Tab-separated table of C-alpha atoms in Angstrom:
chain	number	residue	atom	x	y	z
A	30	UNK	CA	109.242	-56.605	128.031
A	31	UNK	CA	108.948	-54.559	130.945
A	32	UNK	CA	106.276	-51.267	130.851
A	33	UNK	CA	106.228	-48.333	132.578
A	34	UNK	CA	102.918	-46.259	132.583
A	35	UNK	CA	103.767	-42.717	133.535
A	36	UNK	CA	101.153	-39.835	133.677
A	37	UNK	CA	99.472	-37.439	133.781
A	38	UNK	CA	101.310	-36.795	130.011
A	39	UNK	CA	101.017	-33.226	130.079
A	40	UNK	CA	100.806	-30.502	132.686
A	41	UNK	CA	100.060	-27.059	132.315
A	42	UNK	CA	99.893	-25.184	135.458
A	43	UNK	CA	100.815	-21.356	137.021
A	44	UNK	CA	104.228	-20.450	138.727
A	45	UNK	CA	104.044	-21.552	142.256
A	46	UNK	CA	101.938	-24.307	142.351
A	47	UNK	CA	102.945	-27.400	143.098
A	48	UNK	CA	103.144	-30.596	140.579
A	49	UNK	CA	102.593	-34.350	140.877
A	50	UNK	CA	103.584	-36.934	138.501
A	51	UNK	CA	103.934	-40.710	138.765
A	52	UNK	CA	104.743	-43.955	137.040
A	53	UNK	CA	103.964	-47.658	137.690
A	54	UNK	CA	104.356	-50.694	136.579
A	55	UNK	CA	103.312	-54.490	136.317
A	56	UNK	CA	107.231	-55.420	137.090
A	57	UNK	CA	108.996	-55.030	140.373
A	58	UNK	CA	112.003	-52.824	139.703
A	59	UNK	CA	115.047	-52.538	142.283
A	60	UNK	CA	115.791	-48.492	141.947
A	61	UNK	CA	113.577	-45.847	140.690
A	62	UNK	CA	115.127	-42.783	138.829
A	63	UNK	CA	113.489	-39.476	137.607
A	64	UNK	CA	115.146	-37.581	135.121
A	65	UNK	CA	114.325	-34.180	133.539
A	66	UNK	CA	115.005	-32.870	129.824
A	67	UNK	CA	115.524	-29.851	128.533
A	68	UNK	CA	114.787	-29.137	125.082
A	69	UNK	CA	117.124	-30.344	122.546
A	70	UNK	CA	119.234	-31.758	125.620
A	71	UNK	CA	120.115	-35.019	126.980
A	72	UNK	CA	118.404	-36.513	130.108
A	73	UNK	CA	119.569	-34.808	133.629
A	74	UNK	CA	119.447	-37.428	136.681
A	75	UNK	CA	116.996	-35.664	139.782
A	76	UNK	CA	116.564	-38.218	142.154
A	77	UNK	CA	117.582	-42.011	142.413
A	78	UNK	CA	115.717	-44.617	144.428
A	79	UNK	CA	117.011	-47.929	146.246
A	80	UNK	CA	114.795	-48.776	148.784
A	81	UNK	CA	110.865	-49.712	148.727
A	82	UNK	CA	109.192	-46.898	150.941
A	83	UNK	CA	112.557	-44.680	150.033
A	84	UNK	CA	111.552	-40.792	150.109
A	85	UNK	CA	113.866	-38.667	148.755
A	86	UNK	CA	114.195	-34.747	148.499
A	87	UNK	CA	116.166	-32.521	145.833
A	88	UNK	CA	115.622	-29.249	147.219
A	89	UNK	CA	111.555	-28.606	145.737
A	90	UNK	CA	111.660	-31.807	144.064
A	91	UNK	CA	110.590	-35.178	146.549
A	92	UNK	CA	110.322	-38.592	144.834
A	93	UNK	CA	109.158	-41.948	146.534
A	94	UNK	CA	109.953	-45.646	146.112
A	95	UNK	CA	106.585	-47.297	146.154
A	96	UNK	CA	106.251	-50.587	148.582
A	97	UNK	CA	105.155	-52.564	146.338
A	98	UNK	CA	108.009	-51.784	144.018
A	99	UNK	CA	105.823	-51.245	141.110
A	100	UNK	CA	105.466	-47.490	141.255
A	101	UNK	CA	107.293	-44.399	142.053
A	102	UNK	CA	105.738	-40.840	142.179
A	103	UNK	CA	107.463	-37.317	141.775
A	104	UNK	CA	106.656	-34.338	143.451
A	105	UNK	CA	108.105	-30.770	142.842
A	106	UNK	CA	107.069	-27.987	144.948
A	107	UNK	CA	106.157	-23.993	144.333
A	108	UNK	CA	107.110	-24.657	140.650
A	109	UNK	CA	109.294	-21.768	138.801
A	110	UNK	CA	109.508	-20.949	135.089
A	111	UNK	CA	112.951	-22.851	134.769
A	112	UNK	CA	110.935	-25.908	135.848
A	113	UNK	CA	109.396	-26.437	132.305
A	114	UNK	CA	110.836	-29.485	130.729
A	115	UNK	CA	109.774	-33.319	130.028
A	116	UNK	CA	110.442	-35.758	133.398
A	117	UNK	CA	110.933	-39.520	132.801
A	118	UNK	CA	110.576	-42.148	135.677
A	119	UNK	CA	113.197	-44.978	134.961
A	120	UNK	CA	112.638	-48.786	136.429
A	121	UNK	CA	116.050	-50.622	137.260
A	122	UNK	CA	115.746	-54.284	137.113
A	123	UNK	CA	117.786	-57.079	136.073
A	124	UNK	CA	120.211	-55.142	135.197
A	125	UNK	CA	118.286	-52.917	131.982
A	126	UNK	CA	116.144	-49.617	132.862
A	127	UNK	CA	112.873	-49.221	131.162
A	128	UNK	CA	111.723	-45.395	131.189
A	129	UNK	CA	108.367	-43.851	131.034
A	130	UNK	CA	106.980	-42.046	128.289
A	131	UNK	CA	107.508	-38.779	130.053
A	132	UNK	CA	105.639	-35.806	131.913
A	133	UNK	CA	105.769	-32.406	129.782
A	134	UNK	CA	105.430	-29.835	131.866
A	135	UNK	CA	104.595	-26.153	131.255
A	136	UNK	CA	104.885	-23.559	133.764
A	137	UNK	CA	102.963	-20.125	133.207
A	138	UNK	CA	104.568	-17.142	134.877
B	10	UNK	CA	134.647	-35.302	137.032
B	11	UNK	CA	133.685	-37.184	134.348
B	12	UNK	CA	131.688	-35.821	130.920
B	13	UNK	CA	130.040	-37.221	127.567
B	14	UNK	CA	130.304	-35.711	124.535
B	15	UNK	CA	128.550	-37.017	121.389
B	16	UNK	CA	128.692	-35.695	118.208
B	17	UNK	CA	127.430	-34.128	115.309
B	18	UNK	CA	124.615	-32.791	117.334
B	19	UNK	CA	122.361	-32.281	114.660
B	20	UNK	CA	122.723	-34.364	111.291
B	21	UNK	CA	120.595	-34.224	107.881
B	22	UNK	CA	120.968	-37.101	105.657
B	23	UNK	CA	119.737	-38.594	102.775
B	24	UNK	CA	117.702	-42.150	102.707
B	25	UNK	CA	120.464	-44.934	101.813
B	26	UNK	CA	123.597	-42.665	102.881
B	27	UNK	CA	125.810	-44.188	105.793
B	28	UNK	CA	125.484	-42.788	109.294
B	29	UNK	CA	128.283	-42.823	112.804
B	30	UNK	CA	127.410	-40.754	115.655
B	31	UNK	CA	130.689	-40.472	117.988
B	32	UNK	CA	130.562	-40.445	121.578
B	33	UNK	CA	133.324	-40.457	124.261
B	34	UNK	CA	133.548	-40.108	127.909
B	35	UNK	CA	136.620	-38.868	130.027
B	36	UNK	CA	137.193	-38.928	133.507
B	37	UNK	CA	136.081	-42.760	134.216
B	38	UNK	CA	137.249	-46.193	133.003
B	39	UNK	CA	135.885	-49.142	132.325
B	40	UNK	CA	132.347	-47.396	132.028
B	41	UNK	CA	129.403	-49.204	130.620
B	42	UNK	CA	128.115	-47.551	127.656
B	43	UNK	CA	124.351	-47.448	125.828
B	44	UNK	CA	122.909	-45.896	122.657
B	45	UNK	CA	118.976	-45.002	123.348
B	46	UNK	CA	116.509	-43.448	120.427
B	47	UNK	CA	114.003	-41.127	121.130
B	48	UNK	CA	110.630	-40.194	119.010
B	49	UNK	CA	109.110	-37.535	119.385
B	50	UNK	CA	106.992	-37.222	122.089
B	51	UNK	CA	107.956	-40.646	123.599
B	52	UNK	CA	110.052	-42.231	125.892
B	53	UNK	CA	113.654	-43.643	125.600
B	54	UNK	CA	114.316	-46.752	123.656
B	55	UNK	CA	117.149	-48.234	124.372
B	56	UNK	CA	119.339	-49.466	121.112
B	57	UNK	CA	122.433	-51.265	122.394
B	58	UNK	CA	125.143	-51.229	125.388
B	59	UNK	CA	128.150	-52.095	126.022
B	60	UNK	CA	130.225	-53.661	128.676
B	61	UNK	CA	133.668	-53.661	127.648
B	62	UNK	CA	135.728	-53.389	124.389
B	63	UNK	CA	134.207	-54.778	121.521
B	64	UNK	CA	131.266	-56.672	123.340
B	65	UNK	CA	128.141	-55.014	122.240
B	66	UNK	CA	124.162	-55.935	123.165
B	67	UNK	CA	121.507	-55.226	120.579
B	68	UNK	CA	118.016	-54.281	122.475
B	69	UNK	CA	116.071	-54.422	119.258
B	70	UNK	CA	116.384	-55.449	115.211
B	71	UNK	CA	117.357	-52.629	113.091
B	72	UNK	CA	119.172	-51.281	110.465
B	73	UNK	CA	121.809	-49.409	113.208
B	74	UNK	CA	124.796	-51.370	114.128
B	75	UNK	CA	127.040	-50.417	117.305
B	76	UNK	CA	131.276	-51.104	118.062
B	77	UNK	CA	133.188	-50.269	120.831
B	78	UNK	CA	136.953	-49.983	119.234
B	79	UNK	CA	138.031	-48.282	123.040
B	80	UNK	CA	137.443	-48.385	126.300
B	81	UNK	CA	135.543	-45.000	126.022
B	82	UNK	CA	134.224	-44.580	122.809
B	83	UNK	CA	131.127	-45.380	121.706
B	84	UNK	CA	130.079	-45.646	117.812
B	85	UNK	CA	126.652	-45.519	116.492
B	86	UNK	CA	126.667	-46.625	112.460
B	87	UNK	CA	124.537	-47.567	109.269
B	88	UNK	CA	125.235	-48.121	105.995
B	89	UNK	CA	122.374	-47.101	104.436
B	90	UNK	CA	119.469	-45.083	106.178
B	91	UNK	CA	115.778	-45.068	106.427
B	92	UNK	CA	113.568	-42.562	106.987
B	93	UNK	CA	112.558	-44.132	109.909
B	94	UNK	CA	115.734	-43.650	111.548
B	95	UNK	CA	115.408	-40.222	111.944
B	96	UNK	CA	115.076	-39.071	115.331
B	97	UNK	CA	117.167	-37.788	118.263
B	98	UNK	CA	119.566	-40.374	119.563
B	99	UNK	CA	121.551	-40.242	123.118
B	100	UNK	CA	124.603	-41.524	124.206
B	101	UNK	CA	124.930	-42.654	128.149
B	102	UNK	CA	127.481	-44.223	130.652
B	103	UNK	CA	126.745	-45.834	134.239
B	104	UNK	CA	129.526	-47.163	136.301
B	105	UNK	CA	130.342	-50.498	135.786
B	106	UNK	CA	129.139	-52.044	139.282
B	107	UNK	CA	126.020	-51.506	140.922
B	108	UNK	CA	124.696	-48.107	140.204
B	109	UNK	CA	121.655	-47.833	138.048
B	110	UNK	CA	122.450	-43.885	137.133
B	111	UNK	CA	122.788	-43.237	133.699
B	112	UNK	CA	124.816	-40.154	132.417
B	113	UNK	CA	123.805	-38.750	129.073
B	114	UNK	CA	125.631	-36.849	126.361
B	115	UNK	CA	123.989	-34.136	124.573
B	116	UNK	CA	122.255	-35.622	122.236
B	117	UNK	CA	122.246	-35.756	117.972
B	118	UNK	CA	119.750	-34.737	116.207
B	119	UNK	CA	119.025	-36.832	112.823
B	120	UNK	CA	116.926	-36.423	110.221
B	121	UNK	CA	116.403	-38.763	107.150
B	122	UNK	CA	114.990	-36.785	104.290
């Protein structure tokens, strides 16, 4: 079945720096999706992808479609405390999503 | 607006009792509806979904069985656990046509002891 290979797994950084994450694939997907989870919570849609070469913003948070279809990244900028949480990339194609393994993230005040 | 709600939210159990996690969604119709597993640490598996009323897709061989008995309710069952079937388990919708969104419930938490 399809994979998705997300990374880095774990981030650990200070309040106000910024983050990158990303996630690819050896399958073409149609839309791209990043999600973030709170603890004991369900997944939260961020950002949705349609378009190879898409870029999308979410106020700090900017996510891109990659051209080749087979990877996506996430970006979230001057990172706050309420930022902590695990993000999953999600591949859309033929009509099933495969997600990532997820991106735990830890923000030090 | 529309909102998913799936309960118990957190559920201990014995190996080889029965299990059904409830979930419903209001506000939409004809939605399509999924059951995903997650480990600990890992990613979201997804367990079954649903198109419609009674028609139900199994992802992967288990011991969990799935039924759809309205247009809006989705039922997650067993009848007799394992211990690997503990885990956290999510509920989601996505609109029938087109979107790839999926909207998830809060989430039950089961252990198998």
């Amino acid at each position: 079945g399809q994979q998705l290979n997300q990374s880095p797994q774990s981030m650990f950084i200070q309040e106000g720096e910024d983050v990158s994450m990303n996630c690819t694939s050896s399958s073409i997907f149609n839309t791209w999706l990043w999600y973030k989870q709170d603890p004991g919570e369900g997944p939260v849609l961020l950002i949705a992808l349609y378009k190879a070469g898409e870029l999308t913003s979410n106020g700090r948070l900017t996510a891109q479609f990659g051209i080749t279809r087979k990877d996506s990244f996430l970006n979230i900028s001057a990172s706050i405390p309420s930022d902590v949480g695990i993000y999953f990339c999600a591949g859309r194609g033929a009509g099933k999503s495969t997600f990532g393994d997820g991106t735990t993230l830890t923000v030090k005040p | 607006s529309q909102t998913i709600h799936q309960w118990p939210a957190t559920l201990v159990q014995p190996v080889g009792s029965p299990l059904s996690l409830e979930c419903t969604v209001e506000g939409t119709s004809n939605p399509n509806l999924y059951w995903y597993r997650q480990a600990a640490g890992r990613g979201l598996q997804l367990l079954f979904y649903s198109v419609g009323i009674g028609q139900i897709s199994s992802e992967v061989p288990q011991n969990l069985s799935a039924s759809r008995p309205q247009d809006r309710q989705f039922i997650l069952s067993s009848k007799k656990l394992l211990l690997s079937d503990s885990g956290f388990y999510l509920c989601a919708w996505s609109v029938r046509e087109g979107r790839a969104e999926l909207f998830f419930g809060e989430g039950s938490r089961l252990t198998v002891l």
